[in-house]
Amino acid sequence: MKNSRNQSKFGLVAGVLLALSVLLMACGDSTATTASTAAAGTTAAASATTAAAGATTAAGATTAAGTTAATATTAAAAGATTAAATGEKFKVAFVYVGPIGDGGWTFAHEQARKKLVETLPNVEATYIESVDENPTTSEAVITELAQKGNKMIFTTSFGYMDPTINVAKKFPNVYFEHATGYKTAANVAVYQVRQYQARYLAGIVAGKMTKSNIIGYVAAFPIPEVIGGINAFTLGARSVNPAAKVKVVWTNTWYDPGLEKTAAKSLLNAGADILGQHQDTPSILQAAQEVGKYAFGNDSIMESYAPKAHLASPYWDWSPYYIERVKAAMNGTWKTGDYFGGLKEGVVDLSPLNAVVPDDVKKLVDEKKAAIKAGTLDVYAGPYKDQSGATKVAAGATLSDKDITSINYFVEGVDGTIPK
Amino acid sequence: MSLKQRAAKELEIQKKLVGLPPRQIYPSTAFLAIITPILSILVALLIAALILFVSGRDAIFILSEIFRTSFIQNFAETVVKAIPLILAALGVALAFRARLWNIGAEGQFYGGVLASTGLALSFPNLPALVIIPLMVAGGLLGGALWGLLPGLLRAKLEVNEIISSLMLNYVALLLTDYLIFGPWKDPEGRNFPVTATFSDESRLPTLVEGTRIHFGLVFAIVAAGLVWLLVGRTKWGFELKVMGDNLKAARYAGINISRNIIIAFLLSGALAGLAGMSEVTGVAGRLQQNISPGYGYTAIIIAWLARLNPWAIIMVAILFGGLVSSGFTMQRVGVSSGLVTLLQGILLFCVLGGESLYRRLLYQAALRRSNLTKES
Amino acid sequence: MAGEIDVVQTLATTVAAGTPVLYATLGEILTERSGVLNLGLEGMMLVGGMAGFAATAVTGNVFIGVLVSLAAGAALALIHAFFACSIGVNQVVSGLSLTLVGTGIAAYFGRSLVGQPAADSFQTIKIPVLSDLPVVGPILFSQNLFVYFSFLLVPALYFFIYRTRPGLNLRAVGENPATADAQGISVVGTRYLYTMLGGALVGMGGASISLGSNPNWQENITAGRGWIAVGLVIFALWNPWRALVGAYLFGGLEALQFSLQVAGVPISSYFLRMLPYLLTIAALVFTQWRLKDQAGRASSAAPSGLGLFYLRRERG
């Protein structure tokens, strides 16, 4: 029996060690949090955070304020005075499909949420990330948010459409906003941005910069948003360079850095010297930088990952919309709607161009941008043909918003197929 | 009869070799069997509370909020989450009886989803009394079909079933993508990757008014009963157990191993397929991407923690349903999702550790007894 | 519309895409050779990748980053070793839990690293003379250091496992722990050692992504490669050379599906994406088929003690 006793003693020691290391990690964690807050604001803000957290703890669970990091940051931003006397804040919640660290889609929404709480100090905006699009999970999460006193809930992925509608029926006094979907109700609005406008501008840059006249495009899934983006990019490129072709490969994933890089390399190997993309990672930029070629970012500004290769990023700034809608909800002027904002509204833009882009191209992009903003240039205005050469949109005609959001064909100049 | 006797004899020898005296130790350890998981969970909660406390959060508030939300206010939602978990875990447990590692419950879940969706889309006009039994059969069959290949390969060629079943999970996901982006795309859906909404007749009825608890719960409970009967009360179940305890002994006893492996995989897959069918027709009402948030993988852990006991699986699955929602509740009150995942991992380790300590205590108790008998 | 496929470039992409998986596979081979089944590769790769990236960000030195990724992978593997070898938790379930823990740690501590460019990373180094060779030059000798190191690691591990005394002991512990124990080899100690060494390599596999092929940090940057490696171990029959073949096969299929798309081959991309998974199964079947007539099948190539808890039998 001696042996076994020794062994269990060893087990005990190891167990204690494990517990200790976990504790140490937790300590490291709390300092990390403080450090990042300090980096975001000031040291005063950091101490205010602690104070606010302490205050909430002291107040106990009576107020609905909770102990969220978001509350603390807001309190800190508003100054120390609010820490105790916040009272009722307007509670808003965001449901994210990916982690806020994805560097793309969810990252952009999270930036907008932060801007929202900075701009409207009386708003408490929490988020729940990595919520599966599975209806069991997402509907439960949205329900819980509605139960717990949120006045407004933003669901930021297409897959939340039915769950959002279902929950909205049960909570008529809560406002719901669903991104990229098409089902509305009295208390459910939908919103989307005209990504294609920025992609058209990117296409102009690509068309001007390409030497091989082969432009690659790494695309995630064949949904209208992506297909329309490829079309707009191609129309932009061919508006300045009719010989340019856009070669498309599908990855069938939003997020797989390794795979996306392989896809990018295959396009580079096929002679592409510029890469466009609709993915959530910067791997395409990195692949281009390795071989001295150029690429575009997507969803958020991805310049820092590959500054040499980065020509520009079409990116979305959701904050103007969020601020406007939350304000409306607070004033009681909120109405359901189908928002489709673009360059003009400031929710879509193309980031500043790489220094290697010649000045005349920069000027051209600025002009086109101004024209789109002024409404004198319509990206989807005819005439243009589809891949088979049949005229899709005649001269003088254009696409309706419904056509844009349900597009399912490639325009002439795209080299690739939509999987059917 | 002679088969059973021979196998029993084999088992007897086997147990003597390991030093486990048959049967008589179990009653005295029933208390241990119940108290260990409870203690493990308490220890895990304590560690979680400690970590939350150290990282500057109100641990008591957070833990009580979780309990209030997942197990009182929204208990119905927890049950809804548990339904596919119960069914898939039952399937996994069945295969585990024979020490077959079916990691493919996720793919088999999709097998059931695809079969029942195909039926619902093809026959939108059939009355519920016809289409629902049809979809149940389809779900079972779809799952079984997805389980067939790993079973067949294992039985005939000894291809490792962990890998073959795992690889088929990815294939099932891609096949689903292909269908919802292609042939099954809703014509009214503005080219988004969703199928048309199923007709009301082909939706599994709600069981409890005002909640989302659907008829799948009945499937789950009936399935638990059937698995319990099959494993505990039939010759085939006994054969599985023998195979799991000692494959050589089973072979010696003349059990048709390869046939049993195939049947076990078919049944295991069918149960996961039923889980998929009940999820897509009971909750979603249409097929979209990510219909399963990894039910098949969670099911493996559930089956193991429930010690493969069908009734325990129901309890553990409900606990896990709560655990999954508690992750989101924690995020709501400001704990980052990374920490949530970490805490869930720690919780698992605690429960697993407790579970294994319990097994060792059993073993040592047995050893002590056998030593005592030797001395006397 | 169909163009031709640039075979040389596709193969060069293959080697680059296969390398992270290769490291993870080699690590798991070491671990499994000692009789421990660790399914937590995905978690260890993520933690290794995150820690390596963080250390590089702090110190500015990629080599320190690699060392830290090794240590991080080993530290995480220690948890598994403890539960698997000291407590005797079921190793499949413990590995699944380890994946959760690793994913959580990487996500939590990596949060502030998201969006940061890499302070430094391993760039492509063209080896003089060799890289000018036709065909092999661009494929094998225009890669980064992670790739070159893996060229050395594979034969070294092979030699270690099959030709050295410690390698023999390692195999003995995995094959028949009781006999090894009787010969005076510490079963538990050996298993701890190789689980951690294996974990270190797996962690380095993560770093070969975050400091090599995709020099930045994002959550779940491995996107399931750890699981692929679990499969490749069996495909490789626990042999480092075959692991190399398997990893490149995986990388090759990944590269090929895009080459086919670019060349305009009209196969739905969903089915092309199934290829790596289906071919893994096919390769397993093929392996088993070939071994069918021989004395033992691949199941006997697996260390017999794999996944089983070894509890020393008390004497007296």
Short mmCIF file of C-alpha atoms in Angstrom, two decimals, chain B residues 5 7 92 113 119 125 226 264 275:
data_model
loop_
_atom_site.label_atom_id
_atom_site.label_comp_id
_atom_site.label_asym_id
_atom_site.label_seq_id
_atom_site.Cartn_x
_atom_site.Cartn_y
_atom_site.Cartn_z
CA GLN B 5 -22.23 -18.91 -20.04
CA ALA B 7 -18.72 -15.21 -21.90
CA VAL B 92 -22.34 7.96 -28.30
CA VAL B 113 -30.80 17.06 -40.43
CA LEU B 119 -38.32 15.29 -46.81
CA ASN B 125 -48.34 19.47 -48.41
CA LEU B 226 -34.92 1.88 -25.11
CA ALA B 264 -23.58 -0.35 -32.77
CA ALA B 275 -31.27 14.63 -32.55
#
